[in-house]
mmCIF file of C-alpha atoms and ligand atoms in Angstrom:
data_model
loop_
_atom_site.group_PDB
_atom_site.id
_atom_site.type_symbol
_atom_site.label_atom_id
_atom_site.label_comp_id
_atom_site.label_asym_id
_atom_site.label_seq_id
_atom_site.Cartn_x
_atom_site.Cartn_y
_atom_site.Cartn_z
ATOM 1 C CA UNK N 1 0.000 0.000 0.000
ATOM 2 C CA UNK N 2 1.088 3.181 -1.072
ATOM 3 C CA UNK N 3 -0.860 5.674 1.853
ATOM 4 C CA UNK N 4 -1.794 3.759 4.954
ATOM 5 C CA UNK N 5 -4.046 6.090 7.863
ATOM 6 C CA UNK N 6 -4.818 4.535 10.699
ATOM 7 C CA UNK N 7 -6.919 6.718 12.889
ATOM 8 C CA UNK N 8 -5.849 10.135 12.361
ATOM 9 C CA UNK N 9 -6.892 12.839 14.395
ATOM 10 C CA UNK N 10 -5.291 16.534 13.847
ATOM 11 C CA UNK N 11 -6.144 19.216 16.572
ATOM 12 C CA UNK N 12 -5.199 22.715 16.538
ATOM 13 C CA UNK N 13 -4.435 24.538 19.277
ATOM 14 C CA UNK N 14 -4.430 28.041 19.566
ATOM 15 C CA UNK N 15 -3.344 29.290 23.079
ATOM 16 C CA UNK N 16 -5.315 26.778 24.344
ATOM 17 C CA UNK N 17 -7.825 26.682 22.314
ATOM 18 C CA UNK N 18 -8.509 23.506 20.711
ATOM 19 C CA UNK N 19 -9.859 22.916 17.178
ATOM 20 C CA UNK N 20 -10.531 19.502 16.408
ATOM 21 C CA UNK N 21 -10.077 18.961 12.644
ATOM 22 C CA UNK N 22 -9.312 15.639 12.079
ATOM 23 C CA UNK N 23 -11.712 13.234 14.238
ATOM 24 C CA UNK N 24 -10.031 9.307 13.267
ATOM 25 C CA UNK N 25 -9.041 9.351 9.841
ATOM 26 C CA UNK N 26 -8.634 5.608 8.252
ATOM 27 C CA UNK N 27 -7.833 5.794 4.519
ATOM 28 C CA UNK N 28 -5.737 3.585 2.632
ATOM 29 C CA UNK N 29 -4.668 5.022 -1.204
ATOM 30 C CA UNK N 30 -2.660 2.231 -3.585
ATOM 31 C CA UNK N 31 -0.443 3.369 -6.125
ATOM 32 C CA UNK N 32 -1.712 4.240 -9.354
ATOM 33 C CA UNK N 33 -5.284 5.700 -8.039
ATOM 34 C CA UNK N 34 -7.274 8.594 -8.832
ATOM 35 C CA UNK N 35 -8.697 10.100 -5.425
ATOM 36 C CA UNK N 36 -10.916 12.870 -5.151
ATOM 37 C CA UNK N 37 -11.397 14.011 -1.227
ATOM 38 C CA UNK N 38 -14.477 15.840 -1.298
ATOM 39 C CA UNK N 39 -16.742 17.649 1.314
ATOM 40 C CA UNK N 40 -17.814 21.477 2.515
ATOM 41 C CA UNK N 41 -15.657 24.159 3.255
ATOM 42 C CA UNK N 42 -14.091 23.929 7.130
ATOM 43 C CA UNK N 43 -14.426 20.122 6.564
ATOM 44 C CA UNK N 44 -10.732 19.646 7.026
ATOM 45 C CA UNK N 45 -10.192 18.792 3.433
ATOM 46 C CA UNK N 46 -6.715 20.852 3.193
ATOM 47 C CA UNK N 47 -5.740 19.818 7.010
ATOM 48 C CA UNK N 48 -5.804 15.824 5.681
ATOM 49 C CA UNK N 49 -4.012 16.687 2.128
ATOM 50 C CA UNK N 50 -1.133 18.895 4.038
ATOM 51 C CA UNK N 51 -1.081 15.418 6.631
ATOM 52 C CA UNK N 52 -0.859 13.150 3.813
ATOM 53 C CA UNK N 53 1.960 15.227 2.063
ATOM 54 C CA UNK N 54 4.173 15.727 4.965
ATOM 55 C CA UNK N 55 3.475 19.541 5.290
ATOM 56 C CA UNK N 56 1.927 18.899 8.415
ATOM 57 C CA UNK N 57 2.430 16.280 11.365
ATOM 58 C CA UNK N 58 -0.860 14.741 12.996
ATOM 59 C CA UNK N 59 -1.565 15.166 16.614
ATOM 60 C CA UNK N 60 -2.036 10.631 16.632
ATOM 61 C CA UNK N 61 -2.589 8.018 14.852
ATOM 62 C CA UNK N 62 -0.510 6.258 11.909
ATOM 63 C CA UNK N 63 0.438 7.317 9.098
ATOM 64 C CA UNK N 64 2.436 4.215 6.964
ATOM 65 C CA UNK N 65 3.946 5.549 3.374
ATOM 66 C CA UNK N 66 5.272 2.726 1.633
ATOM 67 C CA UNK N 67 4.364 0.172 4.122
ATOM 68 C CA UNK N 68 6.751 2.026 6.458
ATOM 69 C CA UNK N 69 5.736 3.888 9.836
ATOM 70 C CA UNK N 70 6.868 7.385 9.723
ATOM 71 C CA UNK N 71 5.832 8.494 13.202
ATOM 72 C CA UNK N 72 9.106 8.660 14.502
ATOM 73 C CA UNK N 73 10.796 10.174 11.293
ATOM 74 C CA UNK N 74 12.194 13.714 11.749
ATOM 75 C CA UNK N 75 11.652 16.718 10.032
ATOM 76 C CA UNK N 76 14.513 15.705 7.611
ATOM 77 C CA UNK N 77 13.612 12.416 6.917
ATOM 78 C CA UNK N 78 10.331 13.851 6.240
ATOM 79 C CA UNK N 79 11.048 16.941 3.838
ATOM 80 C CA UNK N 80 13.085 14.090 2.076
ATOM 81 C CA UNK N 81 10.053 12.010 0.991
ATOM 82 C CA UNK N 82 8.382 14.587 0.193
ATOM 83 C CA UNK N 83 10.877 16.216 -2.443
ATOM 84 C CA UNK N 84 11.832 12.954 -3.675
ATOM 85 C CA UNK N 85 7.631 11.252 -4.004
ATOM 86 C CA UNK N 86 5.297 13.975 -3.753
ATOM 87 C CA UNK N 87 4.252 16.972 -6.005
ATOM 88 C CA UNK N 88 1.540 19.385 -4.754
ATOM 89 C CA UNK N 89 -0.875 22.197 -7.096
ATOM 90 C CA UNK N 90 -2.173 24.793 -4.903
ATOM 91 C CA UNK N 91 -5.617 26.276 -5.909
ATOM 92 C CA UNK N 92 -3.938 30.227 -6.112
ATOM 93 C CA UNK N 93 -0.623 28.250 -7.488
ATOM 94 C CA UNK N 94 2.040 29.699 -5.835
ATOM 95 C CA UNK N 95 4.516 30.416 -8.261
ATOM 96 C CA UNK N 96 7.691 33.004 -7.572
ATOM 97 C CA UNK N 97 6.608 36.462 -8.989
ATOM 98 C CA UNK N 98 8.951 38.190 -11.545
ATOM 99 C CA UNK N 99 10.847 34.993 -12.170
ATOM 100 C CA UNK N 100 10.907 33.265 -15.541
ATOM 101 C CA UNK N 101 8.084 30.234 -16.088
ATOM 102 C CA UNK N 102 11.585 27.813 -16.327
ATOM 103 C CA UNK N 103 13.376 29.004 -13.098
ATOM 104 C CA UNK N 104 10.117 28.426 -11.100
ATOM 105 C CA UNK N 105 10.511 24.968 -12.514
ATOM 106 C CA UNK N 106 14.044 24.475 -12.266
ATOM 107 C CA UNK N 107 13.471 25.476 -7.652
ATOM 108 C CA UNK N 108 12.099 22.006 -6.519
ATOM 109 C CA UNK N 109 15.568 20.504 -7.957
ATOM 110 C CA UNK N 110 17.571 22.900 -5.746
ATOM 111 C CA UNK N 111 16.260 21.139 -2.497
ATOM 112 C CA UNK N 112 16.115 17.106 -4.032
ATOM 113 C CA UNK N 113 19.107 14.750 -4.428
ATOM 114 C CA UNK N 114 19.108 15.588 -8.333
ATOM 115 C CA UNK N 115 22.714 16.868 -9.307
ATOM 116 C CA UNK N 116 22.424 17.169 -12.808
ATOM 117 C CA UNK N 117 20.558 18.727 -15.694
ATOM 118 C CA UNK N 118 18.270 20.220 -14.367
ATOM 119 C CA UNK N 119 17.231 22.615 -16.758
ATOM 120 C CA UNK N 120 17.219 19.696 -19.065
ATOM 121 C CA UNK N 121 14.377 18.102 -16.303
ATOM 122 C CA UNK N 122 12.476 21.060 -15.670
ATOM 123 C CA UNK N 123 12.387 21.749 -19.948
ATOM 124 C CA UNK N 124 10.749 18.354 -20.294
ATOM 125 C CA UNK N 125 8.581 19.326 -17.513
ATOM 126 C CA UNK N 126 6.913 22.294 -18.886
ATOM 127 C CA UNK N 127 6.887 20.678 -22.735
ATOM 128 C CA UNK N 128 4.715 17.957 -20.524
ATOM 129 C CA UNK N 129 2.279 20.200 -19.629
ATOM 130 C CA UNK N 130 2.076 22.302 -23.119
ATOM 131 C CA UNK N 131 4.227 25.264 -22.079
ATOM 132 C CA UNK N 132 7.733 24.373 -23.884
ATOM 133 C CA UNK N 133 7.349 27.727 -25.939
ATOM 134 C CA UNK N 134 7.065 29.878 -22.628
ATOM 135 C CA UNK N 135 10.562 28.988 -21.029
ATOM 136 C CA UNK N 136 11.590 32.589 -20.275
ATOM 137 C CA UNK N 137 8.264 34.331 -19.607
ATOM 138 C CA UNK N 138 7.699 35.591 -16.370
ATOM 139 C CA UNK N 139 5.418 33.920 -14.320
ATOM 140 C CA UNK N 140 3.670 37.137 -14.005
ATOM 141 C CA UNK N 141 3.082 37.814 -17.618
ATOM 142 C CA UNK N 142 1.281 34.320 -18.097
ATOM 143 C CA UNK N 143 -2.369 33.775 -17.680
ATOM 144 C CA UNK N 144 -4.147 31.743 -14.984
ATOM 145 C CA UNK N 145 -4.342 28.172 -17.131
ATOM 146 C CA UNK N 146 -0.895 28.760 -17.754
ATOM 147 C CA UNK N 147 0.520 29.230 -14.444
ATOM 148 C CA UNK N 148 -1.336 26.164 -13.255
ATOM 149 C CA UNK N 149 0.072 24.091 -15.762
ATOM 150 C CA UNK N 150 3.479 25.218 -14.642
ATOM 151 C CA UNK N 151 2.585 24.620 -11.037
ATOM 152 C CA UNK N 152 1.888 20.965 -12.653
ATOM 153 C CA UNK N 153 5.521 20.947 -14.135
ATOM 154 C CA UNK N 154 7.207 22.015 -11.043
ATOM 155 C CA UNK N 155 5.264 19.189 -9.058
ATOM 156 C CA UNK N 156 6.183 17.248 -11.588
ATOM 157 C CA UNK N 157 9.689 17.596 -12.146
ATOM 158 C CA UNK N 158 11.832 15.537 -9.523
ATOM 159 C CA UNK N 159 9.620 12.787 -10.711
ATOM 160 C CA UNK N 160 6.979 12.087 -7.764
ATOM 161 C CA UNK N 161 4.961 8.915 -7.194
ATOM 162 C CA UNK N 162 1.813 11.293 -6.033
ATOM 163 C CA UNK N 163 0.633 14.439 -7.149
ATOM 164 C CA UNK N 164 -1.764 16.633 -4.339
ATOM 165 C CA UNK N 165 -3.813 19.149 -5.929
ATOM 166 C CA UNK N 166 -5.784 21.391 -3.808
ATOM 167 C CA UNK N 167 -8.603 22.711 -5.526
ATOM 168 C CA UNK N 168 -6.619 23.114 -8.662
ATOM 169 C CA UNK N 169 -8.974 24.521 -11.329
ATOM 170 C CA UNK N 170 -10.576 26.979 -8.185
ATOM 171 C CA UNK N 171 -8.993 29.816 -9.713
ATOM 172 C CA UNK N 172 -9.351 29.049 -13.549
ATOM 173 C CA UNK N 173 -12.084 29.644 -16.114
ATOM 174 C CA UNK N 174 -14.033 26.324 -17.333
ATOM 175 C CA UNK N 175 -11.425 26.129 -20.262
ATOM 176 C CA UNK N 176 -8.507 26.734 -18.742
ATOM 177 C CA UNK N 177 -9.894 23.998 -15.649
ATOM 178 C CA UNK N 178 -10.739 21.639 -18.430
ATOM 179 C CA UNK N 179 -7.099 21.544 -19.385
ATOM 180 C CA UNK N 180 -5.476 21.244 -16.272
ATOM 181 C CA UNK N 181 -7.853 18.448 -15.507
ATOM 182 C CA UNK N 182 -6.860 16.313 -18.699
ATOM 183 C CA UNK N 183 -3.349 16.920 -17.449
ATOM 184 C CA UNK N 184 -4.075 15.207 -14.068
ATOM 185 C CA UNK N 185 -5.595 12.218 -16.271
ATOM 186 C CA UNK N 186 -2.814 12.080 -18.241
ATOM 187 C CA UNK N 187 -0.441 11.677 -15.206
ATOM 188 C CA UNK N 188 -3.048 9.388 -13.947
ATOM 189 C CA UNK N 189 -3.191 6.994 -17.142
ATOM 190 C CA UNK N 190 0.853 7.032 -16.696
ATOM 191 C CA UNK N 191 0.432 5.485 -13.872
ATOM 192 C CA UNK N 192 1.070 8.466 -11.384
ATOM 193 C CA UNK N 193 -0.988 8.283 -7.907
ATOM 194 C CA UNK N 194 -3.130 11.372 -7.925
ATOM 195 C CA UNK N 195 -5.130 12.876 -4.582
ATOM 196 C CA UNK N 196 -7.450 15.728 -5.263
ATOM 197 C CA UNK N 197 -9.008 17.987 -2.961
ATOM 198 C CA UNK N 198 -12.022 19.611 -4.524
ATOM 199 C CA UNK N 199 -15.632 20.590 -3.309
ATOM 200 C CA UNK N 200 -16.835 20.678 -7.287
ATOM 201 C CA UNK N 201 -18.660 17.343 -7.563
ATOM 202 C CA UNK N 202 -18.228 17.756 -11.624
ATOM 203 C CA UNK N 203 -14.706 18.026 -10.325
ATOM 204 C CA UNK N 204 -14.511 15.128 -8.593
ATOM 205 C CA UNK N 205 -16.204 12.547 -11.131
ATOM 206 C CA UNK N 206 -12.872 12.763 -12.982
ATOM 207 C CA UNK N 207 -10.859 10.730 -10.483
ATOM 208 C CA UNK N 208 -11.813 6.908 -10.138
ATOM 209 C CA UNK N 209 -12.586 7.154 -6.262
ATOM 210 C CA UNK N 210 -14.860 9.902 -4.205
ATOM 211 C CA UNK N 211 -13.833 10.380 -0.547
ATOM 212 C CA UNK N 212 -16.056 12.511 1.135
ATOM 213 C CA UNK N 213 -15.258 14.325 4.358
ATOM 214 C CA UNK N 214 -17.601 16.158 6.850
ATOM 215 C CA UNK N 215 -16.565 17.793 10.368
ATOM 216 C CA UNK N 216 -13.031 15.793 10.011
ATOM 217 C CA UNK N 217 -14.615 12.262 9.559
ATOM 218 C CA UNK N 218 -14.900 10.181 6.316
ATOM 219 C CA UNK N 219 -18.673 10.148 5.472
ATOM 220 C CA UNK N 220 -18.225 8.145 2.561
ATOM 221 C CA UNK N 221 -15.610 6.679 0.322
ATOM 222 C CA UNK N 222 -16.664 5.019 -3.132
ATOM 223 C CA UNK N 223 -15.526 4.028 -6.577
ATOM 224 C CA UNK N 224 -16.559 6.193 -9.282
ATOM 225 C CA UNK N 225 -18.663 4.293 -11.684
ATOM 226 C CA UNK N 226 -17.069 4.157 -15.335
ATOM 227 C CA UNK N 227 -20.477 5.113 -16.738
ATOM 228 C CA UNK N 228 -20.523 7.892 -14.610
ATOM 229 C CA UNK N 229 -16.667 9.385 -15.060
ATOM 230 C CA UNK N 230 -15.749 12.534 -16.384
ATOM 231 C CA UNK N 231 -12.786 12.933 -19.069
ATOM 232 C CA UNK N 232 -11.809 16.042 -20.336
ATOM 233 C CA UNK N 233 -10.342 17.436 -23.548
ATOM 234 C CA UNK N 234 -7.293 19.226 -23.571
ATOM 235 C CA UNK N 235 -8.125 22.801 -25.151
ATOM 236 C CA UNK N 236 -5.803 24.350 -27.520
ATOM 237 C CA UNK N 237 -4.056 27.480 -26.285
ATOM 238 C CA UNK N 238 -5.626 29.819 -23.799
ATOM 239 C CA UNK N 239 -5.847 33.119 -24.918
ATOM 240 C CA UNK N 240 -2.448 35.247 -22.878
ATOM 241 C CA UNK N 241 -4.317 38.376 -21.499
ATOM 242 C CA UNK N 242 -6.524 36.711 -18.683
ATOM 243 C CA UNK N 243 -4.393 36.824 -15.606
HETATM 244 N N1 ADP D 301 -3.697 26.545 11.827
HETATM 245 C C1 ADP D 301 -4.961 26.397 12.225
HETATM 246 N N2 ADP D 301 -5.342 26.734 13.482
HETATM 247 C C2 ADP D 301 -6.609 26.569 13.891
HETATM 248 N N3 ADP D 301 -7.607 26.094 13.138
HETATM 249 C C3 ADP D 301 -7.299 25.753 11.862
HETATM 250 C C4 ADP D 301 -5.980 25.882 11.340
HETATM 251 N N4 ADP D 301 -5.987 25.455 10.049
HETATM 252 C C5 ADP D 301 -7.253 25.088 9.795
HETATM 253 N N5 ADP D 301 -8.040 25.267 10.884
HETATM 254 C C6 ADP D 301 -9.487 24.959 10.981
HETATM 255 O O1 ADP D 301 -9.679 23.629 10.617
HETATM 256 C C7 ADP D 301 -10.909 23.465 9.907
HETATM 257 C C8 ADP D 301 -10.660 22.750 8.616
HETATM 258 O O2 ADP D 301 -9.859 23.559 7.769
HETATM 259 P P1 ADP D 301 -9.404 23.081 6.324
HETATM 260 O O3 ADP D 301 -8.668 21.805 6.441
HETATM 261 O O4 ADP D 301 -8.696 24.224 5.677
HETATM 262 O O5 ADP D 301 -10.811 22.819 5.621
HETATM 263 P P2 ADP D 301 -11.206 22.734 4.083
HETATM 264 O O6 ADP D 301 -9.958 22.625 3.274
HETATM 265 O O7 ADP D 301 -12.089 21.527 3.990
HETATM 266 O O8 ADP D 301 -11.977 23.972 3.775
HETATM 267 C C9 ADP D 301 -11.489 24.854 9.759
HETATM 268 O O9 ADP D 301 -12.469 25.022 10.754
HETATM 269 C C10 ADP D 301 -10.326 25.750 10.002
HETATM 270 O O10 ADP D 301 -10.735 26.971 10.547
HETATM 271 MG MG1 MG D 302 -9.167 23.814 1.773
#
């Protein structure tokens, strides 16, 4: 198994006061899925993606990556799986202003065990995700469906085994969503574990498996009917001036 949770419960606490966010989390997630984690806003949605990805420790429980328990792995051992397996897409994308659409590729490669080509890597990247023409535009000057899909290359480019995207097409027009969604199946189809956080039910018919998630518990967790799932088209180039 890929993602093991065993009861995972995430509290927050906030000079003593105590938000309970996660109430007993159990979700397993084998390689090569297509998860979407559904469920209202202040459901804890983000809080269970940033535990899954290592951004965030939970307060108990088990978390097993790769079959192996990494409760008592420190904050190195930690930022090391997650540069070397995991890729996250923010909804508002997170990209370094005023730096060229290649350099904000090229930064994840600083931090992994990668020594060489990296511009090479992070080239391939962006050609992956359509945008091998807009190496040395800043990632100011690009529109919204564009700087998405080079939030996609940068997750993409130390080669991860899961991709998190939180609310990815939030942000984007339906065109523009459409595209970064057929880029998620892609990676999917290749065989790439994907876990998407989304409250867009349209959304969430594109992945193979619908987790929901109310006040911190699982409510329901089912397998997308193949009659039922969504595939999208990749559209041809946005138009540049929507930002
Ligand atoms: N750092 C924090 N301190 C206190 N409460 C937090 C913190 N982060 C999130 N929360 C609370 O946890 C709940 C779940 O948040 P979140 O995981 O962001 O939900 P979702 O992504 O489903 O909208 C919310 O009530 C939120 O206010
Ligand atoms: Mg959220």
């Amino acid at each position: 198994m890929l993602i093991e949770l065993k009861n995972i419960v995430k509290n927050y606490d906030n000079g003593g006061v105590i938000t309970k966010v996660l109430r007993g989390i159990n979700l397993s997630v084998d390689e090569g899925e297509f998860v979407a984690i559904m469920g209202p806003s202040g459901s804890g949605k983000s809080t269970l993606m940033h535990t899954i990805g290592f951004l965030d420790r939970p307060t108990t429980g088990t978390y097993l990556f790769e079959d192996k328990n990494t409760e008592n792995f420190n904050d190195d051992e930690l930022a090391k799986i997650r540069n070397s397996h995991i890729g996250f897409v923010f909804q508002s994308f997170n990209l370094l202003p005023r730096t060229s659409v290649l350099d904000n590729v090229m930064l994840p490669l600083l931090y992994s065990s990668v020594r060489a080509n990296h511009e090479n890597r992070a080239r391939k990247a962006l050609e992956a995700v359509g945008l091998g023409e807009r190496l040395s535009y800043m990632s100011n000057q690009i529109s919204g469906g564009q700087k998405q899909r080079v939030a996609i290359a940068r997750a993409l480019v130390c080669d991860p085994k899961v991709i998190f995207a939180d609310e990815p097409t939030g942000n984007l027009d339906s065109k523009s969503g459409a595209t970064v969604m057929n880029i998620l199946e892609n990676l999917n189809k290749e065989g790439r574990t994907i876990i998407l956080v989304t409250h867009d039910k349209q959304v969430a018919l594109h992945a193979n498996r619908i987790v929901t998630i109310r006040d911190g518990e699982i409510v329901e967790d089912v397998l997308v009917p193949a009659s039922e799932r969504v595939f999208s088209k990749a559209v041809a180039e946005e138009e540049d001036e929507s930002r």
